[in-house]
PDB file of C-alpha atoms and ligand atoms in Angstrom:
ATOM      1  CA  MET A   1     -18.383 -16.553   7.889  1.00 71.00           C
ATOM      2  CA  GLY A   2     -15.714 -15.777   5.310  1.00 93.00           C
ATOM      3  CA  ILE A   3     -13.400 -12.841   4.833  1.00 98.00           C
ATOM      4  CA  LYS A   4     -14.946  -9.388   4.515  1.00 98.00           C
ATOM      5  CA  VAL A   5     -13.039  -6.260   3.525  1.00 98.00           C
ATOM      6  CA  HIS A   6     -14.917  -3.070   4.343  1.00 98.00           C
ATOM      7  CA  GLY A   7     -13.660  -0.296   2.089  1.00 98.00           C
ATOM      8  CA  THR A   8     -13.572   0.904  -1.475  1.00 97.00           C
ATOM      9  CA  LYS A   9     -11.217   0.434  -4.385  1.00 93.00           C
ATOM     10  CA  VAL A  10     -10.608   4.199  -4.446  1.00 92.00           C
ATOM     11  CA  SER A  11      -8.980   3.982  -1.000  1.00 95.00           C
ATOM     12  CA  MET A  12      -5.267   3.236  -1.195  1.00 96.00           C
ATOM     13  CA  CYS A  13      -5.291   1.471   2.164  1.00 98.00           C
ATOM     14  CA  THR A  14      -8.090  -0.814   0.983  1.00 98.00           C
ATOM     15  CA  MET A  15      -6.068  -1.524  -2.178  1.00 98.00           C
ATOM     16  CA  ARG A  16      -3.180  -2.754   0.000  1.00 98.00           C
ATOM     17  CA  VAL A  17      -5.416  -5.354   1.653  1.00 98.00           C
ATOM     18  CA  LEU A  18      -6.929  -6.443  -1.676  1.00 98.00           C
ATOM     19  CA  ALA A  19      -3.425  -6.893  -3.110  1.00 98.00           C
ATOM     20  CA  ALA A  20      -2.514  -9.269  -0.270  1.00 98.00           C
ATOM     21  CA  LEU A  21      -5.736 -11.255  -0.735  1.00 98.00           C
ATOM     22  CA  TYR A  22      -5.245 -11.575  -4.496  1.00 98.00           C
ATOM     23  CA  GLU A  23      -1.607 -12.624  -4.001  1.00 98.00           C
ATOM     24  CA  LYS A  24      -2.944 -15.424  -1.791  1.00 98.00           C
ATOM     25  CA  GLY A  25      -5.800 -16.278  -4.117  1.00 98.00           C
ATOM     26  CA  ILE A  26      -8.301 -16.201  -1.246  1.00 97.00           C
ATOM     27  CA  ASP A  27     -12.031 -15.587  -1.715  1.00 97.00           C
ATOM     28  CA  PHE A  28     -13.413 -12.528   0.027  1.00 98.00           C
ATOM     29  CA  GLU A  29     -16.296 -10.098  -0.032  1.00 98.00           C
ATOM     30  CA  LEU A  30     -15.643  -6.383  -0.571  1.00 98.00           C
ATOM     31  CA  VAL A  31     -18.272  -4.523   1.453  1.00 98.00           C
ATOM     32  CA  ASN A  32     -18.499  -1.006   0.037  1.00 98.00           C
ATOM     33  CA  VAL A  33     -18.239   1.824   2.569  1.00 98.00           C
ATOM     34  CA  ASP A  34     -19.790   5.037   1.281  1.00 96.00           C
ATOM     35  CA  MET A  35     -17.329   7.759   2.263  1.00 94.00           C
ATOM     36  CA  ALA A  36     -19.433  10.399   0.490  1.00 93.00           C
ATOM     37  CA  THR A  37     -22.195   9.978   3.084  1.00 96.00           C
ATOM     38  CA  GLY A  38     -19.712   9.677   5.962  1.00 97.00           C
ATOM     39  CA  GLU A  39     -20.620   6.043   6.592  1.00 97.00           C
ATOM     40  CA  HIS A  40     -17.086   5.475   7.944  1.00 98.00           C
ATOM     41  CA  LYS A  41     -17.576   8.088  10.679  1.00 98.00           C
ATOM     42  CA  LYS A  42     -20.720   6.545  12.163  1.00 97.00           C
ATOM     43  CA  PRO A  43     -21.859   3.364  13.883  1.00 97.00           C
ATOM     44  CA  PRO A  44     -21.908   0.531  13.023  1.00 97.00           C
ATOM     45  CA  TYR A  45     -18.718   1.090  10.956  1.00 98.00           C
ATOM     46  CA  LEU A  46     -16.921   2.616  13.960  1.00 98.00           C
ATOM     47  CA  SER A  47     -17.187  -0.715  15.734  1.00 98.00           C
ATOM     48  CA  LEU A  48     -14.948  -2.126  12.987  1.00 98.00           C
ATOM     49  CA  ASN A  49     -12.468   0.772  12.826  1.00 98.00           C
ATOM     50  CA  PRO A  50     -12.677   3.173  15.783  1.00 98.00           C
ATOM     51  CA  PHE A  51     -10.613   5.757  13.867  1.00 98.00           C
ATOM     52  CA  GLY A  52     -13.357   6.030  11.269  1.00 98.00           C
ATOM     53  CA  GLN A  53     -11.010   5.187   8.424  1.00 98.00           C
ATOM     54  CA  LEU A  54     -10.926   2.606   5.641  1.00 98.00           C
ATOM     55  CA  PRO A  55     -10.363  -0.280   5.537  1.00 98.00           C
ATOM     56  CA  ALA A  56     -11.725  -2.666   8.137  1.00 98.00           C
ATOM     57  CA  PHE A  57     -11.430  -6.414   7.900  1.00 98.00           C
ATOM     58  CA  GLU A  58     -13.204  -9.475   9.255  1.00 98.00           C
ATOM     59  CA  ASP A  59     -12.111 -13.091   9.111  1.00 98.00           C
ATOM     60  CA  GLY A  60     -14.742 -15.023  11.002  1.00 96.00           C
ATOM     61  CA  ASP A  61     -14.770 -13.585  14.517  1.00 96.00           C
ATOM     62  CA  LEU A  62     -11.451 -11.736  14.038  1.00 98.00           C
ATOM     63  CA  LYS A  63     -11.861  -8.016  13.363  1.00 98.00           C
ATOM     64  CA  LEU A  64      -8.878  -5.895  12.294  1.00 98.00           C
ATOM     65  CA  PHE A  65      -8.080  -2.405  11.076  1.00 98.00           C
ATOM     66  CA  GLU A  66      -4.780  -0.817   9.846  1.00 98.00           C
ATOM     67  CA  SER A  67      -4.073  -2.002   6.314  1.00 98.00           C
ATOM     68  CA  ARG A  68      -0.478  -3.101   6.906  1.00 98.00           C
ATOM     69  CA  ALA A  69      -1.458  -5.178   9.946  1.00 98.00           C
ATOM     70  CA  ILE A  70      -4.254  -6.759   7.915  1.00 98.00           C
ATOM     71  CA  ALA A  71      -1.887  -7.599   5.033  1.00 98.00           C
ATOM     72  CA  GLN A  72       0.559  -9.131   7.512  1.00 98.00           C
ATOM     73  CA  TYR A  73      -2.215 -11.221   9.086  1.00 98.00           C
ATOM     74  CA  ILE A  74      -3.224 -12.483   5.640  1.00 98.00           C
ATOM     75  CA  ALA A  75       0.375 -13.443   4.860  1.00 98.00           C
ATOM     76  CA  TYR A  76       0.758 -15.490   8.046  1.00 98.00           C
ATOM     77  CA  ALA A  77      -2.765 -16.887   8.411  1.00 98.00           C
ATOM     78  CA  TYR A  78      -2.774 -18.147   4.818  1.00 98.00           C
ATOM     79  CA  ALA A  79       0.900 -19.140   4.649  1.00 97.00           C
ATOM     80  CA  ASP A  80       0.011 -22.307   2.738  1.00 97.00           C
ATOM     81  CA  LYS A  81      -1.761 -20.426  -0.064  1.00 98.00           C
ATOM     82  CA  GLY A  82      -0.536 -18.392  -3.057  1.00 98.00           C
ATOM     83  CA  ASN A  83       2.593 -16.269  -2.888  1.00 98.00           C
ATOM     84  CA  PRO A  84       4.405 -16.268   0.473  1.00 97.00           C
ATOM     85  CA  LEU A  85       4.726 -12.449   1.016  1.00 98.00           C
ATOM     86  CA  VAL A  86       6.940 -13.140   4.067  1.00 98.00           C
ATOM     87  CA  VAL A  87      10.033 -15.306   4.538  1.00 98.00           C
ATOM     88  CA  GLN A  88      10.618 -18.097   7.037  1.00 96.00           C
ATOM     89  CA  ASP A  89      14.200 -17.326   8.030  1.00 98.00           C
ATOM     90  CA  VAL A  90      14.120 -15.027  11.072  1.00 98.00           C
ATOM     91  CA  LYS A  91      17.100 -12.907  10.018  1.00 98.00           C
ATOM     92  CA  LYS A  92      15.852 -12.552   6.458  1.00 98.00           C
ATOM     93  CA  MET A  93      12.418 -11.619   7.803  1.00 98.00           C
ATOM     94  CA  ALA A  94      14.040  -8.978   9.996  1.00 98.00           C
ATOM     95  CA  ILE A  95      15.392  -7.362   6.827  1.00 98.00           C
ATOM     96  CA  VAL A  96      11.939  -7.544   5.220  1.00 98.00           C
ATOM     97  CA  THR A  97      10.525  -5.888   8.349  1.00 98.00           C
ATOM     98  CA  VAL A  98      13.067  -3.067   8.096  1.00 98.00           C
ATOM     99  CA  TRP A  99      11.788  -2.253   4.605  1.00 98.00           C
ATOM    100  CA  MET A 100       8.168  -2.607   5.683  1.00 98.00           C
ATOM    101  CA  GLN A 101       8.906   0.021   8.314  1.00 98.00           C
ATOM    102  CA  VAL A 102      10.710   2.189   5.750  1.00 98.00           C
ATOM    103  CA  GLU A 103       7.578   2.121   3.613  1.00 98.00           C
ATOM    104  CA  ALA A 104       5.286   3.027   6.514  1.00 98.00           C
ATOM    105  CA  LEU A 105       7.476   5.676   8.120  1.00 98.00           C
ATOM    106  CA  GLN A 106       9.697   7.153   5.378  1.00 98.00           C
ATOM    107  CA  PHE A 107       8.105   6.496   1.999  1.00 98.00           C
ATOM    108  CA  GLU A 108       4.554   7.226   3.092  1.00 98.00           C
ATOM    109  CA  ALA A 109       5.581  10.414   4.909  1.00 96.00           C
ATOM    110  CA  ALA A 110       6.756  11.843   1.603  1.00 95.00           C
ATOM    111  CA  ALA A 111       4.520  10.138  -0.933  1.00 98.00           C
ATOM    112  CA  ALA A 112       1.054  10.036   0.669  1.00 97.00           C
ATOM    113  CA  ARG A 113       0.812  13.817   0.520  1.00 98.00           C
ATOM    114  CA  LEU A 114       1.788  13.674  -3.145  1.00 98.00           C
ATOM    115  CA  ALA A 115      -0.996  11.155  -3.715  1.00 98.00           C
ATOM    116  CA  TRP A 116      -3.431  13.577  -2.114  1.00 98.00           C
ATOM    117  CA  GLU A 117      -2.184  16.608  -4.058  1.00 98.00           C
ATOM    118  CA  LEU A 118      -1.607  14.958  -7.436  1.00 98.00           C
ATOM    119  CA  ALA A 119      -4.215  12.190  -7.593  1.00 97.00           C
ATOM    120  CA  TYR A 120      -7.057  12.684  -5.125  1.00 96.00           C
ATOM    121  CA  LYS A 121      -7.417  16.480  -5.323  1.00 97.00           C
ATOM    122  CA  PRO A 122      -7.823  16.460  -9.143  1.00 96.00           C
ATOM    123  CA  MET A 123     -10.262  13.519  -8.759  1.00 94.00           C
ATOM    124  CA  PHE A 124     -12.386  15.640  -6.410  1.00 94.00           C
ATOM    125  CA  GLY A 125     -12.080  18.820  -8.509  1.00 97.00           C
ATOM    126  CA  MET A 126      -9.800  20.489  -5.953  1.00 98.00           C
ATOM    127  CA  GLU A 127      -6.733  22.586  -6.739  1.00 98.00           C
ATOM    128  CA  THR A 128      -3.246  21.097  -6.299  1.00 98.00           C
ATOM    129  CA  ASP A 129      -0.902  23.066  -4.044  1.00 98.00           C
ATOM    130  CA  VAL A 130       2.301  23.245  -6.094  1.00 98.00           C
ATOM    131  CA  ALA A 131       4.466  24.408  -3.168  1.00 98.00           C
ATOM    132  CA  VAL A 132       3.410  21.373  -1.133  1.00 98.00           C
ATOM    133  CA  VAL A 133       4.088  19.128  -4.122  1.00 98.00           C
ATOM    134  CA  GLU A 134       7.610  20.536  -4.540  1.00 98.00           C
ATOM    135  CA  GLU A 135       8.362  20.124  -0.836  1.00 98.00           C
ATOM    136  CA  HIS A 136       7.241  16.495  -0.820  1.00 98.00           C
ATOM    137  CA  GLU A 137       8.903  15.659  -4.143  1.00 98.00           C
ATOM    138  CA  ALA A 138      12.191  16.733  -2.554  1.00 98.00           C
ATOM    139  CA  LYS A 139      11.498  14.476   0.430  1.00 98.00           C
ATOM    140  CA  LEU A 140      10.536  11.565  -1.807  1.00 98.00           C
ATOM    141  CA  ALA A 141      13.672  12.012  -3.948  1.00 98.00           C
ATOM    142  CA  LYS A 142      15.835  11.426  -0.869  1.00 98.00           C
ATOM    143  CA  VAL A 143      13.921   8.265   0.034  1.00 98.00           C
ATOM    144  CA  LEU A 144      14.150   6.983  -3.556  1.00 98.00           C
ATOM    145  CA  ASP A 145      17.915   7.552  -3.607  1.00 98.00           C
ATOM    146  CA  ILE A 146      18.127   5.052  -0.766  1.00 98.00           C
ATOM    147  CA  PHE A 147      15.806   2.645  -2.605  1.00 98.00           C
ATOM    148  CA  GLU A 148      17.993   2.935  -5.724  1.00 98.00           C
ATOM    149  CA  SER A 149      21.032   1.938  -3.729  1.00 98.00           C
ATOM    150  CA  ARG A 150      19.194  -0.926  -2.005  1.00 98.00           C
ATOM    151  CA  LEU A 151      17.830  -2.242  -5.300  1.00 98.00           C
ATOM    152  CA  THR A 152      21.330  -2.558  -6.735  1.00 98.00           C
ATOM    153  CA  GLU A 153      21.892  -5.196  -4.022  1.00 97.00           C
ATOM    154  CA  SER A 154      18.667  -7.187  -4.321  1.00 98.00           C
ATOM    155  CA  LYS A 155      15.819  -7.441  -6.817  1.00 98.00           C
ATOM    156  CA  TYR A 156      13.212  -6.560  -4.184  1.00 98.00           C
ATOM    157  CA  LEU A 157      13.441  -4.278  -1.179  1.00 98.00           C
ATOM    158  CA  GLY A 158      13.280  -7.073   1.379  1.00 98.00           C
ATOM    159  CA  GLY A 159      15.580  -9.455  -0.511  1.00 98.00           C
ATOM    160  CA  ASP A 160      15.410 -11.743  -3.520  1.00 97.00           C
ATOM    161  CA  THR A 161      11.673 -12.410  -3.399  1.00 98.00           C
ATOM    162  CA  PHE A 162       8.555 -10.225  -3.546  1.00 98.00           C
ATOM    163  CA  THR A 163       7.258  -9.619  -0.029  1.00 98.00           C
ATOM    164  CA  LEU A 164       5.011  -7.286   1.942  1.00 98.00           C
ATOM    165  CA  ALA A 165       7.924  -4.830   1.900  1.00 98.00           C
ATOM    166  CA  ASP A 166       7.214  -4.353  -1.819  1.00 99.00           C
ATOM    167  CA  LEU A 167       3.464  -4.912  -1.822  1.00 98.00           C
ATOM    168  CA  ASN A 168       2.815  -2.213   0.769  1.00 98.00           C
ATOM    169  CA  HIS A 169       4.199   0.411  -1.642  1.00 98.00           C
ATOM    170  CA  LEU A 170       1.880  -0.440  -4.514  1.00 98.00           C
ATOM    171  CA  PRO A 171      -1.143   1.776  -3.769  1.00 98.00           C
ATOM    172  CA  ILE A 172       0.797   5.025  -3.495  1.00 98.00           C
ATOM    173  CA  ILE A 173       2.998   4.159  -6.475  1.00 98.00           C
ATOM    174  CA  LYS A 174      -0.121   3.507  -8.531  1.00 97.00           C
ATOM    175  CA  LEU A 175      -1.568   6.893  -7.565  1.00 97.00           C
ATOM    176  CA  ILE A 176       1.496   9.016  -8.298  1.00 98.00           C
ATOM    177  CA  TYR A 177       3.435   7.085 -10.952  1.00 97.00           C
ATOM    178  CA  ASN A 178       1.566   8.718 -13.827  1.00 95.00           C
ATOM    179  CA  THR A 179       1.686  12.212 -12.359  1.00 98.00           C
ATOM    180  CA  ARG A 180       4.523  14.752 -12.405  1.00 98.00           C
ATOM    181  CA  ALA A 181       6.056  12.842  -9.438  1.00 98.00           C
ATOM    182  CA  GLY A 182       6.551   9.850 -11.748  1.00 98.00           C
ATOM    183  CA  LYS A 183       9.785  11.422 -12.988  1.00 98.00           C
ATOM    184  CA  LEU A 184      11.317  10.705  -9.574  1.00 98.00           C
ATOM    185  CA  PHE A 185      10.838   6.970 -10.097  1.00 98.00           C
ATOM    186  CA  GLU A 186      11.815   7.023 -13.772  1.00 98.00           C
ATOM    187  CA  ALA A 187      15.070   8.883 -13.094  1.00 98.00           C
ATOM    188  CA  ARG A 188      16.365   5.969 -11.003  1.00 98.00           C
ATOM    189  CA  SER A 189      16.834   2.890 -13.174  1.00 98.00           C
ATOM    190  CA  HIS A 190      16.638   0.257 -10.436  1.00 98.00           C
ATOM    191  CA  VAL A 191      13.639   1.948  -8.819  1.00 98.00           C
ATOM    192  CA  LYS A 192      11.921   2.149 -12.194  1.00 98.00           C
ATOM    193  CA  ALA A 193      12.564  -1.539 -12.936  1.00 98.00           C
ATOM    194  CA  TRP A 194      11.232  -2.449  -9.477  1.00 98.00           C
ATOM    195  CA  CYS A 195       8.103  -0.318  -9.935  1.00 98.00           C
ATOM    196  CA  ASP A 196       7.416  -1.816 -13.344  1.00 98.00           C
ATOM    197  CA  ASP A 197       7.938  -5.340 -12.011  1.00 98.00           C
ATOM    198  CA  ILE A 198       5.686  -5.053  -8.959  1.00 98.00           C
ATOM    199  CA  GLN A 199       2.949  -3.142 -10.782  1.00 98.00           C
ATOM    200  CA  ALA A 200       2.802  -5.862 -13.453  1.00 98.00           C
ATOM    201  CA  ARG A 201       1.985  -8.582 -10.923  1.00 98.00           C
ATOM    202  CA  PRO A 202      -1.286 -10.362 -11.802  1.00 98.00           C
ATOM    203  CA  ALA A 203      -2.613  -9.833  -8.258  1.00 98.00           C
ATOM    204  CA  TRP A 204      -2.061  -6.072  -8.512  1.00 98.00           C
ATOM    205  CA  GLN A 205      -3.641  -5.989 -11.959  1.00 98.00           C
ATOM    206  CA  LYS A 206      -6.762  -7.493 -10.382  1.00 98.00           C
ATOM    207  CA  VAL A 207      -6.804  -4.748  -7.734  1.00 98.00           C
ATOM    208  CA  ILE A 208      -6.718  -1.961 -10.302  1.00 97.00           C
ATOM    209  CA  SER A 209      -9.013  -3.594 -12.883  1.00 94.00           C
TER     210      SER A 209
HETATM  211  N1  GSH B   1      -2.919   3.783   8.661  1.00 71.04           N
HETATM  212  C1  GSH B   1      -4.259   3.514   8.188  1.00 71.04           C
HETATM  213  C2  GSH B   1      -4.721   4.717   7.402  1.00 71.04           C
HETATM  214  C3  GSH B   1      -6.173   4.621   7.022  1.00 71.04           C
HETATM  215  C4  GSH B   1      -6.613   5.788   6.165  1.00 71.04           C
HETATM  216  O1  GSH B   1      -6.039   6.888   6.208  1.00 71.04           O
HETATM  217  N2  GSH B   1      -7.633   5.533   5.347  1.00 71.04           N
HETATM  218  C5  GSH B   1      -8.138   6.560   4.477  1.00 71.04           C
HETATM  219  C6  GSH B   1      -8.498   5.960   3.135  1.00 71.04           C
HETATM  220  S1  GSH B   1      -7.051   5.318   2.302  1.00 71.04           S
HETATM  221  C7  GSH B   1      -9.392   7.143   5.083  1.00 71.04           C
HETATM  222  O2  GSH B   1     -10.211   6.424   5.619  1.00 71.04           O
HETATM  223  N3  GSH B   1      -9.533   8.457   4.960  1.00 71.04           N
HETATM  224  C8  GSH B   1     -10.697   9.140   5.431  1.00 71.04           C
HETATM  225  C9  GSH B   1     -10.537   9.721   6.800  1.00 71.04           C
HETATM  226  O3  GSH B   1      -9.448   9.633   7.394  1.00 71.04           O
HETATM  227  O4  GSH B   1     -11.523  10.281   7.288  1.00 71.04           O
HETATM  228  C10 GSH B   1      -4.272   2.225   7.353  1.00 71.04           C
HETATM  229  O5  GSH B   1      -3.233   1.916   6.756  1.00 71.04           O
HETATM  230  O6  GSH B   1      -5.275   1.519   7.316  1.00 71.04           O
END
């Protein structure tokens, strides 16, 4: 029984898990979940993720949901493989954890709605709500000002090495970087350099290929 990721490459939360697996160079099976038919809202999928959301994850008899928790499990369970994604030193890891929380609670609060309005809605033939976009661009700009300042101190958000604090941002950045919201990243030189660096990683290129 190897690793199974239940999801789809269109789902940004699934992409986060795939990025962690590719960084580690671990074999896995991507089990497609058909959102169009509501497969994620019915048994047996609900036994894997009771919230009826993508992704879900299995590693032998371990079953997990929540993409960030899955990525963190992968980093620790496969510490001896691929890129570390976490750091050993407890104080340095505390800083990485701060920026992981910033991604989940500050960045996502602003940017996930932009991903919906600017990437997913056009994909599904739905109309973008410009007022919502403007409101969330203003929120994201404030978050990115803080990132710009942080990235003048260290190459990556969590410190000098690429960690989950950076990786967790990749799916949303991918979805909105080439939309009108991309100007918010490009206007901040350190943020832009960071985005370009993390998006060029071979593991991420495999996710989006
Ligand atoms: N916090 C969860 C969010 C999961 C989530 O929102 N997944 C989306 C796809 S990226 C989904 O399943 N949306 C469909 C729905 O909520 O019904 C995670 O990171 O795994």
